[in-house]
CSV table of C-alpha atoms in Angstrom, one decimal:
chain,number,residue,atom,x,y,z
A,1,UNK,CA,0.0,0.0,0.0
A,2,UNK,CA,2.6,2.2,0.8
A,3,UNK,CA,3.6,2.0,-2.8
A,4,UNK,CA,0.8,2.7,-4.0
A,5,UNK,CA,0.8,5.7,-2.3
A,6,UNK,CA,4.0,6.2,-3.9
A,7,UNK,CA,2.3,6.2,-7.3
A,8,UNK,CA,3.9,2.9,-7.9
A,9,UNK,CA,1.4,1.5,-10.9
A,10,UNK,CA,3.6,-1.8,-10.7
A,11,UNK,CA,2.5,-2.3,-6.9
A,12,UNK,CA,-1.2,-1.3,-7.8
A,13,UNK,CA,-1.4,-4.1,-10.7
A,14,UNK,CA,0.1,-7.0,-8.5
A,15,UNK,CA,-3.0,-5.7,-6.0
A,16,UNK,CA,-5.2,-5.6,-8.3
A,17,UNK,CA,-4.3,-9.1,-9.9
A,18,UNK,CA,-4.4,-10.8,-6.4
A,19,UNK,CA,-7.8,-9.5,-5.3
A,20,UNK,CA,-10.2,-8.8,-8.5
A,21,UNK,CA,-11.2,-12.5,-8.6
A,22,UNK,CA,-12.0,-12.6,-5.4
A,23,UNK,CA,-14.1,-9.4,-5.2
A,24,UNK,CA,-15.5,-10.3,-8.5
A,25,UNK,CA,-17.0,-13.4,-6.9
A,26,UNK,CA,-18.4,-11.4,-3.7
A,27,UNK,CA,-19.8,-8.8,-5.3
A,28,UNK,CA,-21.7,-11.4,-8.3
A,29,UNK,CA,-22.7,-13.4,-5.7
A,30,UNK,CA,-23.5,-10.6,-2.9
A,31,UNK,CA,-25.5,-8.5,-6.0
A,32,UNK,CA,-27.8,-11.2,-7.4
A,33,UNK,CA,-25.6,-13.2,-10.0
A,34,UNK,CA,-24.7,-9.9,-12.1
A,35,UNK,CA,-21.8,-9.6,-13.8
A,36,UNK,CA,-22.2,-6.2,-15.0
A,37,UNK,CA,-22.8,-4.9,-11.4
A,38,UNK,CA,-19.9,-7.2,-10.3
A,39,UNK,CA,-17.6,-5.1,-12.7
A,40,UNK,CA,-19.4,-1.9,-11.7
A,41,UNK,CA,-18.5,-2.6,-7.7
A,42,UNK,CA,-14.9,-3.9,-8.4
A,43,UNK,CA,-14.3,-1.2,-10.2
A,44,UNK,CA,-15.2,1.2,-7.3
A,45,UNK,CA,-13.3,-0.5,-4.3
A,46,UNK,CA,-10.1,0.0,-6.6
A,47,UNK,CA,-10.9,3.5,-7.0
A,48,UNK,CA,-11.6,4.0,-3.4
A,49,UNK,CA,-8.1,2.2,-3.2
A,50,UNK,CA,-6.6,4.8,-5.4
A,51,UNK,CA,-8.4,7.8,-4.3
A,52,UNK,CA,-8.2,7.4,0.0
A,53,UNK,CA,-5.2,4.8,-0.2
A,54,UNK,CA,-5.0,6.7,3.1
A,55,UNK,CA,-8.0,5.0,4.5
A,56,UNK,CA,-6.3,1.9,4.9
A,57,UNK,CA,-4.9,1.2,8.4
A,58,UNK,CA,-1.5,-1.2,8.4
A,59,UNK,CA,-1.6,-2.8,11.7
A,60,UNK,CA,-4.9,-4.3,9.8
A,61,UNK,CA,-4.5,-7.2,7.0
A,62,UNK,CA,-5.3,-5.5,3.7
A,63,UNK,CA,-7.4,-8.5,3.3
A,64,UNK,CA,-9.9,-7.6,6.1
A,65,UNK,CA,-9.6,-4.4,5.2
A,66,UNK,CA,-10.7,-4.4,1.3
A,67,UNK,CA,-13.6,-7.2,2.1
A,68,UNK,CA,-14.9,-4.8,4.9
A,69,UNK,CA,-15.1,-2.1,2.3
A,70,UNK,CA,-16.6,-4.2,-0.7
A,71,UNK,CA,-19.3,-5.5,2.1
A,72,UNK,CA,-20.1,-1.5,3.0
A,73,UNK,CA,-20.6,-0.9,-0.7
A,74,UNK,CA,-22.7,-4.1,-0.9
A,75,UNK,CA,-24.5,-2.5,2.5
A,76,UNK,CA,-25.1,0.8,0.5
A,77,UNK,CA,-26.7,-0.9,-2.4
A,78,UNK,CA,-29.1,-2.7,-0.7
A,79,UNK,CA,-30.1,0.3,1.1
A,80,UNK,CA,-30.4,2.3,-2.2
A,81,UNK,CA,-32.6,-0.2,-3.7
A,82,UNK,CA,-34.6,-0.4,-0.6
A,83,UNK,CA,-35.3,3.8,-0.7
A,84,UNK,CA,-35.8,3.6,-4.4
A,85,UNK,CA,-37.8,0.4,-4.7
A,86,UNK,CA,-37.4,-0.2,-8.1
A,87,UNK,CA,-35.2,-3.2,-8.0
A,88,UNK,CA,-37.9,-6.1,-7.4
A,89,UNK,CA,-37.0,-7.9,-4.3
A,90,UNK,CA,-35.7,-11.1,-5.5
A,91,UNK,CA,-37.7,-13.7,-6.4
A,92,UNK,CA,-35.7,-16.5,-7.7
A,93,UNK,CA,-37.0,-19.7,-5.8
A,94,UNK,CA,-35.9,-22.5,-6.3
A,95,UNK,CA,-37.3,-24.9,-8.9
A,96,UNK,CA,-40.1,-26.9,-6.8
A,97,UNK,CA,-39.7,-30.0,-9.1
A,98,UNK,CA,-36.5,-30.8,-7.7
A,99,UNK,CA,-34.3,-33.6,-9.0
A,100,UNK,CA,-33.3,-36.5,-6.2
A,101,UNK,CA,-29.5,-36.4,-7.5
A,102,UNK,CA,-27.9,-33.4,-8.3
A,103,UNK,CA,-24.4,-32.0,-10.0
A,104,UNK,CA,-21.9,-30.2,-7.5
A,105,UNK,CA,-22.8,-27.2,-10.1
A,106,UNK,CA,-26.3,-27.3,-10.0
A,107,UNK,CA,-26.5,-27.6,-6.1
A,108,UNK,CA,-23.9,-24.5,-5.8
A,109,UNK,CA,-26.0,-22.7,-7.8
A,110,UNK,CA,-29.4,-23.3,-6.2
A,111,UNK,CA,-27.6,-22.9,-3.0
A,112,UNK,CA,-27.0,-19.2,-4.0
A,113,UNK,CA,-30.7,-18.9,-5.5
A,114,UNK,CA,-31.6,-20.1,-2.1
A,115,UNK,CA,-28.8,-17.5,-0.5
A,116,UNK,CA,-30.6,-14.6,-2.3
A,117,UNK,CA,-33.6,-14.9,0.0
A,118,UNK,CA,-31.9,-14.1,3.1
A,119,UNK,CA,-30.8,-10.7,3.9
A,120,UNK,CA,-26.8,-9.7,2.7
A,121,UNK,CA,-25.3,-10.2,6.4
A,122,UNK,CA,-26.5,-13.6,6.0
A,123,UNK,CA,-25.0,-14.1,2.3
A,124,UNK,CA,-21.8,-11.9,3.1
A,125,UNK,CA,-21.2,-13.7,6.7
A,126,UNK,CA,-21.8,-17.4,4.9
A,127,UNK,CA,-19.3,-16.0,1.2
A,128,UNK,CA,-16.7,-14.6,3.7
A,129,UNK,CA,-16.8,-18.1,5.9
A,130,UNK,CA,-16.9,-21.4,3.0
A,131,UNK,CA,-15.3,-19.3,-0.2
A,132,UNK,CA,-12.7,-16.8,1.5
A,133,UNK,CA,-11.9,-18.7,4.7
A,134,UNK,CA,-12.5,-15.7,7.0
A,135,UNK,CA,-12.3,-17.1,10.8
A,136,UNK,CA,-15.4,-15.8,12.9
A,137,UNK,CA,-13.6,-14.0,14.5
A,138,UNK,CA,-12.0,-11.9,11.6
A,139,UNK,CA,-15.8,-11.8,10.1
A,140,UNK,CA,-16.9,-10.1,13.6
A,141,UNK,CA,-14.2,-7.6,12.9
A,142,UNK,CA,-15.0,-6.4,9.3
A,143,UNK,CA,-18.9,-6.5,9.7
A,144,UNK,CA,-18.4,-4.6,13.4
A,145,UNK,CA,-20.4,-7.4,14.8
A,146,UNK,CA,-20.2,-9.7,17.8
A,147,UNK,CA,-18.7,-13.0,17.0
A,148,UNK,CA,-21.7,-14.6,18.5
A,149,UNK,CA,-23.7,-13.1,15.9
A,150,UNK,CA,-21.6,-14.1,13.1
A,151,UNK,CA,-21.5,-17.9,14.3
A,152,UNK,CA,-25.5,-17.4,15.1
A,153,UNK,CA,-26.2,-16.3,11.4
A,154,UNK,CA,-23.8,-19.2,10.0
A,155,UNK,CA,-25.8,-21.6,12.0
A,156,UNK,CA,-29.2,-19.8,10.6
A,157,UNK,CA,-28.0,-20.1,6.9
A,158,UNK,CA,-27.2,-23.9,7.0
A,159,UNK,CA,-30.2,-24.8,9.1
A,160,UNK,CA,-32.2,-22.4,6.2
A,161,UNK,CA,-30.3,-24.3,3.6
A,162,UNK,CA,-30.8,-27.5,5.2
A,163,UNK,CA,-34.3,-27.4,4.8
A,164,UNK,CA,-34.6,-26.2,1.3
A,165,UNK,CA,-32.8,-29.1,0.4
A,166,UNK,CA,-34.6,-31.4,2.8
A,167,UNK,CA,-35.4,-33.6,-0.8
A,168,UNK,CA,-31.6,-34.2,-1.1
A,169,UNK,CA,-31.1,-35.6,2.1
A,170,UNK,CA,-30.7,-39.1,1.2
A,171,UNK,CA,-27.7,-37.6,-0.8
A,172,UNK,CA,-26.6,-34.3,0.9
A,173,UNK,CA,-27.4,-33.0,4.4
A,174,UNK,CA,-26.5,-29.6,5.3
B,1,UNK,CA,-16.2,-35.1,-4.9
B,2,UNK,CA,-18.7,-37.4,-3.5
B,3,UNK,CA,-21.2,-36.1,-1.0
B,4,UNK,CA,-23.1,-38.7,-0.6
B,5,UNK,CA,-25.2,-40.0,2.6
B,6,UNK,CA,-23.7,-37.7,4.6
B,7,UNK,CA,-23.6,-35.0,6.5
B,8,UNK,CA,-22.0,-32.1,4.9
B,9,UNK,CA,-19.0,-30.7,7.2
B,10,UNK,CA,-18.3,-27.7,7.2
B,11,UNK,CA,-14.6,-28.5,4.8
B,12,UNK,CA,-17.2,-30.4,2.4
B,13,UNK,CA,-19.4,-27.4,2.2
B,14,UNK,CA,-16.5,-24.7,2.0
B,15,UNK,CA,-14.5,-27.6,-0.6
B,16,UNK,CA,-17.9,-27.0,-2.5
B,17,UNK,CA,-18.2,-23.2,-2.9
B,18,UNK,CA,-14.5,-23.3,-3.7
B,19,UNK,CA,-15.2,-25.0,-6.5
B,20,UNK,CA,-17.5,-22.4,-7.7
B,21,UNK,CA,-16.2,-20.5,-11.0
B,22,UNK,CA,-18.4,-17.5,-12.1
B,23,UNK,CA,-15.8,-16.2,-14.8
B,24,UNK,CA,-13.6,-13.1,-14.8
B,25,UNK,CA,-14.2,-9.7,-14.0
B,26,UNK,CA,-14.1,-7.7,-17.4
B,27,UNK,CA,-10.8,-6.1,-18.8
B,28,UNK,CA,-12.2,-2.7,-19.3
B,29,UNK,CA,-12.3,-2.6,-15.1
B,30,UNK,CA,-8.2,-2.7,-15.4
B,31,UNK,CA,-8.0,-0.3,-18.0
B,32,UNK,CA,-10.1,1.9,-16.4
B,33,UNK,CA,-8.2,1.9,-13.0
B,34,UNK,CA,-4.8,2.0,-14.6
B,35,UNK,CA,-5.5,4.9,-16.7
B,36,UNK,CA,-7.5,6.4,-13.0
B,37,UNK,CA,-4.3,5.6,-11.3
B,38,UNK,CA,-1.8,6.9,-14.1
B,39,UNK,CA,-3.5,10.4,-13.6
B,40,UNK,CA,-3.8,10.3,-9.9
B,41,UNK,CA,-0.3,9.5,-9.7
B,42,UNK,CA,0.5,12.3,-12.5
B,43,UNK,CA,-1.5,14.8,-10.4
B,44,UNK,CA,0.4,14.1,-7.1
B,45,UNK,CA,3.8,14.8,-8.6
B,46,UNK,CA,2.7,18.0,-9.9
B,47,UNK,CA,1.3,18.8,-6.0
B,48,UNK,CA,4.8,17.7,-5.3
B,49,UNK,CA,6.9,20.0,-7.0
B,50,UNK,CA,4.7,23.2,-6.6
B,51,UNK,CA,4.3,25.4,-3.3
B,52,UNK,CA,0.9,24.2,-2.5
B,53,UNK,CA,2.0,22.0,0.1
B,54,UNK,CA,3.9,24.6,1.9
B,55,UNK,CA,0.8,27.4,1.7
B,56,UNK,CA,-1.2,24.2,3.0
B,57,UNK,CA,0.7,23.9,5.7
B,58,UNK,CA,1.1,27.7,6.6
B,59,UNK,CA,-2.9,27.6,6.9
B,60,UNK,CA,-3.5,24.6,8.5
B,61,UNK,CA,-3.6,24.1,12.0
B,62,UNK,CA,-0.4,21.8,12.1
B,63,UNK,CA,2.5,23.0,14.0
B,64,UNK,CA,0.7,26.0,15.3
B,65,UNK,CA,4.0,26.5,17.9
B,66,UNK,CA,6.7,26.2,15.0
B,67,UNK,CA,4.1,28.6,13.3
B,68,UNK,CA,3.7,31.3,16.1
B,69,UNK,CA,7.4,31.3,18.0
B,70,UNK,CA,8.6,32.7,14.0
B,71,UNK,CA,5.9,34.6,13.6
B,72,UNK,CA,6.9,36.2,17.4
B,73,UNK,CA,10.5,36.4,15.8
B,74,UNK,CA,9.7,37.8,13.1
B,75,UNK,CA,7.5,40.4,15.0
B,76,UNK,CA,10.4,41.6,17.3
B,77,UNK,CA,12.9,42.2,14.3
B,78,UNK,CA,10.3,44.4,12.6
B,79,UNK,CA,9.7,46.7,16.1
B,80,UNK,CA,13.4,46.4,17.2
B,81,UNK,CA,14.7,47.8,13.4
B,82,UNK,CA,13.4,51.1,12.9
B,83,UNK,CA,14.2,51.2,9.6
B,84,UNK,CA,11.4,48.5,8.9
B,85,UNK,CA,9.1,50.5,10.3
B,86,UNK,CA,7.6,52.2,7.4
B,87,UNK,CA,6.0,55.4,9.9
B,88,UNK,CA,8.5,58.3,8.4
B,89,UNK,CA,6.7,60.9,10.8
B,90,UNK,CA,5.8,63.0,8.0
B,91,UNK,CA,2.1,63.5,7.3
B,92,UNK,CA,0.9,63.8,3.4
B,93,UNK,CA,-1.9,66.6,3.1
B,94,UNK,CA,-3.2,66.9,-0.5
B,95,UNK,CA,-6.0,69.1,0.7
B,96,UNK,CA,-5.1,71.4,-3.2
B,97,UNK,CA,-4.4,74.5,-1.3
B,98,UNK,CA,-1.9,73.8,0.7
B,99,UNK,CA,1.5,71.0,0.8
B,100,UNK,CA,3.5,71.1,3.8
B,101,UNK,CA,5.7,68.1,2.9
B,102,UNK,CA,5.9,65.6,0.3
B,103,UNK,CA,8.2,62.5,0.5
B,104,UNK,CA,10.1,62.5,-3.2
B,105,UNK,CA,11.5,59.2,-4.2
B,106,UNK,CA,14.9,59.3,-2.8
B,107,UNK,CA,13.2,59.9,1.1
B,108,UNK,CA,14.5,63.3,0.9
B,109,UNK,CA,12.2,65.8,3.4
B,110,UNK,CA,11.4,68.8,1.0
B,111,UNK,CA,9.7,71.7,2.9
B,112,UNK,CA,7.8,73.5,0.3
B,113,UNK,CA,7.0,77.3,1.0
B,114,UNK,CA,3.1,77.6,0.2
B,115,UNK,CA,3.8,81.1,-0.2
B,116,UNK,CA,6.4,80.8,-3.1
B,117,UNK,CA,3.9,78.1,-4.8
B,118,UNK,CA,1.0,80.2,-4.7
B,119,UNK,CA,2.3,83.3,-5.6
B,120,UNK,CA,3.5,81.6,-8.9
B,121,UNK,CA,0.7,80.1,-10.0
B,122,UNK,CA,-2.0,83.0,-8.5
């Protein structure tokens, strides 16, 4: 970071590479499977990156740091579309005629269909958890919640995900 | 990977949304952000080399002491050297009838008669 205060455009390119498939996933995932809002979202945390590289505090990982600040901008979108109102809440259920065997890739993505009807702590605490391998702990700290809460709503989210997929249980149980 | 009859533990689940691939973020987002950071950076060095920093500083509230023990310095030399003190004890009247004094370029003191000045022109 402190070379890219520097203006080091070397330094800001290695950051970028390591951390804009990772955001790309949280924000598609956090922002209802869209890839054009994924772009739209990665493309500001870099530019909050570049614009308040100030804002970051080194006795933090950069890690926590930058998921903290994509999960704020996820935060601010949700309560944008809740003022405004004109992004339908989403609907997606899942297929009711559900199959008794099911590919790794269909069950991921029905478990996100699923994901999408549960408010974005919920999503964000269960992405950060199973995909980035945030400790609870570390989750508590970027989402300025207990870490009670956090392993309360990671509990809520299997148990929810659990019994949407009660039909697969002969085959998976959450 | 198999899952099946079991319960899924908590590796199993994360192993699974590991293997999730959604595709790549699109390459006008690192264009974009290079050419963003190009100027930012061109933009600093320019702060860099001009005196903005410096005025900056002389009206911010940083180093208020360094600020007001040279300003106090700076205030003693001006009433300790006379010669700094731009009061020459003369008073300039311009009231068109009338010049007592008048301070000419070189500091000289002239003392004008008003009676020679008006007798020539009246």
């Amino acid at each position: 970071m402190q070379h890219i205060c520097n203006g080091d455009q070397q330094a800001f390119n290695l950051l970028y590479n390591r951390y804009k498939d990772r955001l790309y996933y949280y924000f598609f995932r956090m922002l209802g499977n869209s890839e054009t809002l994924a772009n739209d979202f990665l493309q500001d945390v870099f530019l909050k990156i570049i614009e308040q590289p100030g804002r970051f505090n080194p006795a933090y990982p950069f890690k926590t740091w930058v998921f903290s600040v994509a999960y704020n901008l996820c935060k601010n979108e949700y309560r944008r579309r809740e003022i405004r109102k004109d992004c339908p809440a989403t609907e997606k259920q899942v297929n009711p005629e559900l199959p008794v065997k099911i590919s790794n890739e269909e069950l991921i993505n029905r478990i996100f269909l699923s994901l999408d009807e549960l408010n974005p702590e919920h999503r964000s605490v269960f992405i950060m958890h199973y995909r980035e391998g945030f400790a609870v702990k570390e989750i508590a700290g970027m989402l300025e919640l207990a870490p009670g809460t956090i392993k309360s709503r990671l509990f809520y989210t299997r148990k929810f995900l659990a019994d949407k997929f009660q039909h697969l249980k002969g085959e998976i149980e959450f | 990977m198999n899952f099946k009859r079991q319960k899924m533990s908590e590796k199993q689940l994360a192993d699974l949304i590991r293997q999730d691939t959604i595709g790549k973020p699109a390459p006008h987002v690192e264009d974009q952000l290079n050419y963003v950071f190009m100027l930012k950076s061109v933009r600093s060095k320019a702060r860099q080399n001009s005196f903005s920093g410096f005025l900056g500083w002389i009206f911010s509230m940083n180093g208020m002491g360094l600020k007001a023990s040279v300003a106090s310095v700076l205030f003693l030399f001006v009433m300790i050297k006379p010669e700094l003190n731009r009061h020459s004890g003369s008073d300039v009247t311009a009231d068109s009838t009338r010049v007592q004094q008048s301070v000419v370029i070189d500091s000289t003191l002239f003392q004008l008669d008003s009676k020679t000045i008006n007798d020539s022109i009246f």
